[in-house]
Amino acid sequence: MLVLVTYDVNTETAAGRRRLRKVAKACVNHGQRVQNSVFECMLDAAQYAIFRAELAALIDPSADSLRFYQLGNSYKTKVEHIGLSPQFPQDGILLV
C-alpha cells in the first residue's frame, strides 16, 4: 500500500535538529522524498506498523508532529501530480 508520511519537527534546539535528521533518515530508508517533509512509502501492513513505531519513537510528541495517509493499493487513482515528477515511480523497479 502507498502511505504518505509528513512530519514537522521543531528545530529551535540542537536536540530538535538531531530529531529532524533522524526522522528524515528513517523516511529515506522506507520511501521516496516528494517534498521537503513529505515521503511516499510503499509498505505492507507489517512494514507500516514497524515504520510508524520507529518514527513515533524518534519524535517529541509535545513539540513535533507526524501524519500518515494510507492511500492503499489503488493509490494511482487517488494521486494527481502537477509539475516536476519524482525521479522514479513508487511501484517501478529500482536498480542500484
mmCIF file with all atom_site columns, C-alpha atoms in Angstrom:
data_model
loop_
_atom_site.group_PDB
_atom_site.id
_atom_site.type_symbol
_atom_site.label_atom_id
_atom_site.label_alt_id
_atom_site.label_comp_id
_atom_site.label_asym_id
_atom_site.label_entity_id
_atom_site.label_seq_id
_atom_site.pdbx_PDB_ins_code
_atom_site.Cartn_x
_atom_site.Cartn_y
_atom_site.Cartn_z
_atom_site.occupancy
_atom_site.B_iso_or_equiv
_atom_site.pdbx_formal_charge
_atom_site.auth_seq_id
_atom_site.auth_comp_id
_atom_site.auth_asym_id
_atom_site.auth_atom_id
_atom_site.pdbx_PDB_model_num
ATOM 1  C CA . MET A 1 1  ? 0.000  0.000  0.000   1.00 0.00 ? 1  MET A CA 1
ATOM 2  C CA . LEU A 1 2  ? 1.092  3.559  -0.558  1.00 0.00 ? 2  LEU A CA 1
ATOM 3  C CA . VAL A 1 3  ? 1.490  5.590  2.633   1.00 0.00 ? 3  VAL A CA 1
ATOM 4  C CA . LEU A 1 4  ? 2.113  9.324  2.534   1.00 0.00 ? 4  LEU A CA 1
ATOM 5  C CA . VAL A 1 5  ? 4.154  10.465 5.549   1.00 0.00 ? 5  VAL A CA 1
ATOM 6  C CA . THR A 1 6  ? 4.519  14.099 6.563   1.00 0.00 ? 6  THR A CA 1
ATOM 7  C CA . TYR A 1 7  ? 6.349  15.477 9.546   1.00 0.00 ? 7  TYR A CA 1
ATOM 8  C CA . ASP A 1 8  ? 7.052  18.747 11.297  1.00 0.00 ? 8  ASP A CA 1
ATOM 9  C CA . VAL A 1 9  ? 9.935  18.657 13.758  1.00 0.00 ? 9  VAL A CA 1
ATOM 10 C CA . ASN A 1 10 ? 10.703 21.674 15.933  1.00 0.00 ? 10 ASN A CA 1
ATOM 11 C CA . THR A 1 11 ? 14.303 22.671 15.132  1.00 0.00 ? 11 THR A CA 1
ATOM 12 C CA . GLU A 1 12 ? 14.726 25.537 17.599  1.00 0.00 ? 12 GLU A CA 1
ATOM 13 C CA . THR A 1 13 ? 17.122 23.434 19.699  1.00 0.00 ? 13 THR A CA 1
ATOM 14 C CA . ALA A 1 14 ? 20.081 21.203 18.895  1.00 0.00 ? 14 ALA A CA 1
ATOM 15 C CA . ALA A 1 15 ? 18.043 18.205 20.078  1.00 0.00 ? 15 ALA A CA 1
ATOM 16 C CA . GLY A 1 16 ? 15.283 19.149 17.645  1.00 0.00 ? 16 GLY A CA 1
ATOM 17 C CA . ARG A 1 17 ? 17.741 19.362 14.755  1.00 0.00 ? 17 ARG A CA 1
ATOM 18 C CA . ARG A 1 18 ? 19.042 15.879 15.671  1.00 0.00 ? 18 ARG A CA 1
ATOM 19 C CA . ARG A 1 19 ? 15.479 14.538 15.758  1.00 0.00 ? 19 ARG A CA 1
ATOM 20 C CA . LEU A 1 20 ? 14.819 16.070 12.333  1.00 0.00 ? 20 LEU A CA 1
ATOM 21 C CA . ARG A 1 21 ? 17.861 14.343 10.824  1.00 0.00 ? 21 ARG A CA 1
ATOM 22 C CA . LYS A 1 22 ? 16.856 11.005 12.366  1.00 0.00 ? 22 LYS A CA 1
ATOM 23 C CA . VAL A 1 23 ? 13.247 11.276 11.154  1.00 0.00 ? 23 VAL A CA 1
ATOM 24 C CA . ALA A 1 24 ? 14.370 12.260 7.639   1.00 0.00 ? 24 ALA A CA 1
ATOM 25 C CA . LYS A 1 25 ? 16.865 9.387  7.512   1.00 0.00 ? 25 LYS A CA 1
ATOM 26 C CA . ALA A 1 26 ? 14.241 6.869  8.639   1.00 0.00 ? 26 ALA A CA 1
ATOM 27 C CA . CYS A 1 27 ? 11.864 8.151  5.949   1.00 0.00 ? 27 CYS A CA 1
ATOM 28 C CA . VAL A 1 28 ? 14.559 7.958  3.249   1.00 0.00 ? 28 VAL A CA 1
ATOM 29 C CA . ASN A 1 29 ? 15.141 4.333  4.276   1.00 0.00 ? 29 ASN A CA 1
ATOM 30 C CA . HIS A 1 30 ? 11.466 3.493  3.724   1.00 0.00 ? 30 HIS A CA 1
ATOM 31 C CA . GLY A 1 31 ? 10.326 5.668  0.841   1.00 0.00 ? 31 GLY A CA 1
ATOM 32 C CA . GLN A 1 32 ? 10.863 8.433  -1.647  1.00 0.00 ? 32 GLN A CA 1
ATOM 33 C CA . ARG A 1 33 ? 11.008 12.119 -0.727  1.00 0.00 ? 33 ARG A CA 1
ATOM 34 C CA . VAL A 1 34 ? 8.463  14.054 -2.781  1.00 0.00 ? 34 VAL A CA 1
ATOM 35 C CA . GLN A 1 35 ? 8.733  17.367 -0.909  1.00 0.00 ? 35 GLN A CA 1
ATOM 36 C CA . ASN A 1 36 ? 10.903 18.589 1.968   1.00 0.00 ? 36 ASN A CA 1
ATOM 37 C CA . SER A 1 37 ? 8.999  16.867 4.771   1.00 0.00 ? 37 SER A CA 1
ATOM 38 C CA . VAL A 1 38 ? 6.791  14.583 2.670   1.00 0.00 ? 38 VAL A CA 1
ATOM 39 C CA . PHE A 1 39 ? 7.549  10.974 1.720   1.00 0.00 ? 39 PHE A CA 1
ATOM 40 C CA . GLU A 1 40 ? 5.723  8.346  -0.322  1.00 0.00 ? 40 GLU A CA 1
ATOM 41 C CA . CYS A 1 41 ? 6.343  4.864  1.044   1.00 0.00 ? 41 CYS A CA 1
ATOM 42 C CA . MET A 1 42 ? 5.310  1.535  -0.480  1.00 0.00 ? 42 MET A CA 1
ATOM 43 C CA . LEU A 1 43 ? 4.781  -0.712 2.546   1.00 0.00 ? 43 LEU A CA 1
ATOM 44 C CA . ASP A 1 44 ? 2.844  -3.796 3.502   1.00 0.00 ? 44 ASP A CA 1
ATOM 45 C CA . ALA A 1 45 ? 0.884  -3.795 6.774   1.00 0.00 ? 45 ALA A CA 1
ATOM 46 C CA . ALA A 1 46 ? 3.750  -5.226 8.848   1.00 0.00 ? 46 ALA A CA 1
ATOM 47 C CA . GLN A 1 47 ? 6.317  -2.805 7.399   1.00 0.00 ? 47 GLN A CA 1
ATOM 48 C CA . TYR A 1 48 ? 3.932  0.090  8.039   1.00 0.00 ? 48 TYR A CA 1
ATOM 49 C CA . ALA A 1 49 ? 3.460  -0.887 11.692  1.00 0.00 ? 49 ALA A CA 1
ATOM 50 C CA . ILE A 1 50 ? 7.234  -1.121 12.246  1.00 0.00 ? 50 ILE A CA 1
ATOM 51 C CA . PHE A 1 51 ? 7.935  2.147  10.405  1.00 0.00 ? 51 PHE A CA 1
ATOM 52 C CA . ARG A 1 52 ? 5.191  4.023  12.264  1.00 0.00 ? 52 ARG A CA 1
ATOM 53 C CA . ALA A 1 53 ? 6.531  2.811  15.622  1.00 0.00 ? 53 ALA A CA 1
ATOM 54 C CA . GLU A 1 54 ? 10.084 3.768  14.606  1.00 0.00 ? 54 GLU A CA 1
ATOM 55 C CA . LEU A 1 55 ? 9.048  7.316  13.729  1.00 0.00 ? 55 LEU A CA 1
ATOM 56 C CA . ALA A 1 56 ? 6.866  7.686  16.824  1.00 0.00 ? 56 ALA A CA 1
ATOM 57 C CA . ALA A 1 57 ? 9.861  6.750  18.983  1.00 0.00 ? 57 ALA A CA 1
ATOM 58 C CA . LEU A 1 58 ? 12.056 9.395  17.303  1.00 0.00 ? 58 LEU A CA 1
ATOM 59 C CA . ILE A 1 59 ? 9.877  12.464 17.804  1.00 0.00 ? 59 ILE A CA 1
ATOM 60 C CA . ASP A 1 60 ? 8.997  14.563 20.827  1.00 0.00 ? 60 ASP A CA 1
ATOM 61 C CA . PRO A 1 61 ? 5.163  14.493 20.802  1.00 0.00 ? 61 PRO A CA 1
ATOM 62 C CA . SER A 1 62 ? 4.999  17.767 22.750  1.00 0.00 ? 62 SER A CA 1
ATOM 63 C CA . ALA A 1 63 ? 6.958  19.652 20.061  1.00 0.00 ? 63 ALA A CA 1
ATOM 64 C CA . ASP A 1 64 ? 6.775  17.624 16.815  1.00 0.00 ? 64 ASP A CA 1
ATOM 65 C CA . SER A 1 65 ? 4.092  16.013 14.671  1.00 0.00 ? 65 SER A CA 1
ATOM 66 C CA . LEU A 1 66 ? 3.704  13.123 12.253  1.00 0.00 ? 66 LEU A CA 1
ATOM 67 C CA . ARG A 1 67 ? 0.869  12.493 9.805   1.00 0.00 ? 67 ARG A CA 1
ATOM 68 C CA . PHE A 1 68 ? 0.246  9.220  7.959   1.00 0.00 ? 68 PHE A CA 1
ATOM 69 C CA . TYR A 1 69 ? -2.124 8.987  4.999   1.00 0.00 ? 69 TYR A CA 1
ATOM 70 C CA . GLN A 1 70 ? -2.859 5.413  3.936   1.00 0.00 ? 70 GLN A CA 1
ATOM 71 C CA . LEU A 1 71 ? -3.727 5.566  0.239   1.00 0.00 ? 71 LEU A CA 1
ATOM 72 C CA . GLY A 1 72 ? -3.901 1.792  -0.185  1.00 0.00 ? 72 GLY A CA 1
ATOM 73 C CA . ASN A 1 73 ? -3.097 -0.327 -3.217  1.00 0.00 ? 73 ASN A CA 1
ATOM 74 C CA . SER A 1 74 ? -5.285 1.577  -5.676  1.00 0.00 ? 74 SER A CA 1
ATOM 75 C CA . TYR A 1 75 ? -3.426 4.819  -5.000  1.00 0.00 ? 75 TYR A CA 1
ATOM 76 C CA . LYS A 1 76 ? -2.863 5.590  -8.698  1.00 0.00 ? 76 LYS A CA 1
ATOM 77 C CA . THR A 1 77 ? -6.443 6.827  -8.988  1.00 0.00 ? 77 THR A CA 1
ATOM 78 C CA . LYS A 1 78 ? -6.069 8.948  -5.824  1.00 0.00 ? 78 LYS A CA 1
ATOM 79 C CA . VAL A 1 79 ? -2.873 10.864 -6.625  1.00 0.00 ? 79 VAL A CA 1
ATOM 80 C CA . GLU A 1 80 ? -2.752 13.801 -9.006  1.00 0.00 ? 80 GLU A CA 1
ATOM 81 C CA . HIS A 1 81 ? 0.569  15.449 -9.735  1.00 0.00 ? 81 HIS A CA 1
ATOM 82 C CA . ILE A 1 82 ? 1.365  18.729 -11.496 1.00 0.00 ? 82 ILE A CA 1
ATOM 83 C CA . GLY A 1 83 ? 4.927  19.847 -12.119 1.00 0.00 ? 83 GLY A CA 1
ATOM 84 C CA . LEU A 1 84 ? 8.290  18.172 -11.814 1.00 0.00 ? 84 LEU A CA 1
ATOM 85 C CA . SER A 1 85 ? 7.833  14.427 -11.314 1.00 0.00 ? 85 SER A CA 1
ATOM 86 C CA . PRO A 1 86 ? 9.660  12.307 -8.743  1.00 0.00 ? 86 PRO A CA 1
ATOM 87 C CA . GLN A 1 87 ? 12.800 10.595 -10.046 1.00 0.00 ? 87 GLN A CA 1
ATOM 88 C CA . PHE A 1 88 ? 11.159 7.160  -10.261 1.00 0.00 ? 88 PHE A CA 1
ATOM 89 C CA . PRO A 1 89 ? 7.662  5.740  -9.777  1.00 0.00 ? 89 PRO A CA 1
ATOM 90 C CA . GLN A 1 90 ? 6.902  4.165  -6.400  1.00 0.00 ? 90 GLN A CA 1
ATOM 91 C CA . ASP A 1 91 ? 5.978  0.806  -7.896  1.00 0.00 ? 91 ASP A CA 1
ATOM 92 C CA . GLY A 1 92 ? 8.736  0.783  -10.506 1.00 0.00 ? 92 GLY A CA 1
ATOM 93 C CA . ILE A 1 93 ? 11.915 -1.247 -10.472 1.00 0.00 ? 93 ILE A CA 1
ATOM 94 C CA . LEU A 1 94 ? 14.955 0.458  -8.977  1.00 0.00 ? 94 LEU A CA 1
ATOM 95 C CA . LEU A 1 95 ? 18.358 -0.910 -9.924  1.00 0.00 ? 95 LEU A CA 1
ATOM 96 C CA . VAL A 1 96 ? 21.255 0.142  -7.736  1.00 0.00 ? 96 VAL A CA 1
#
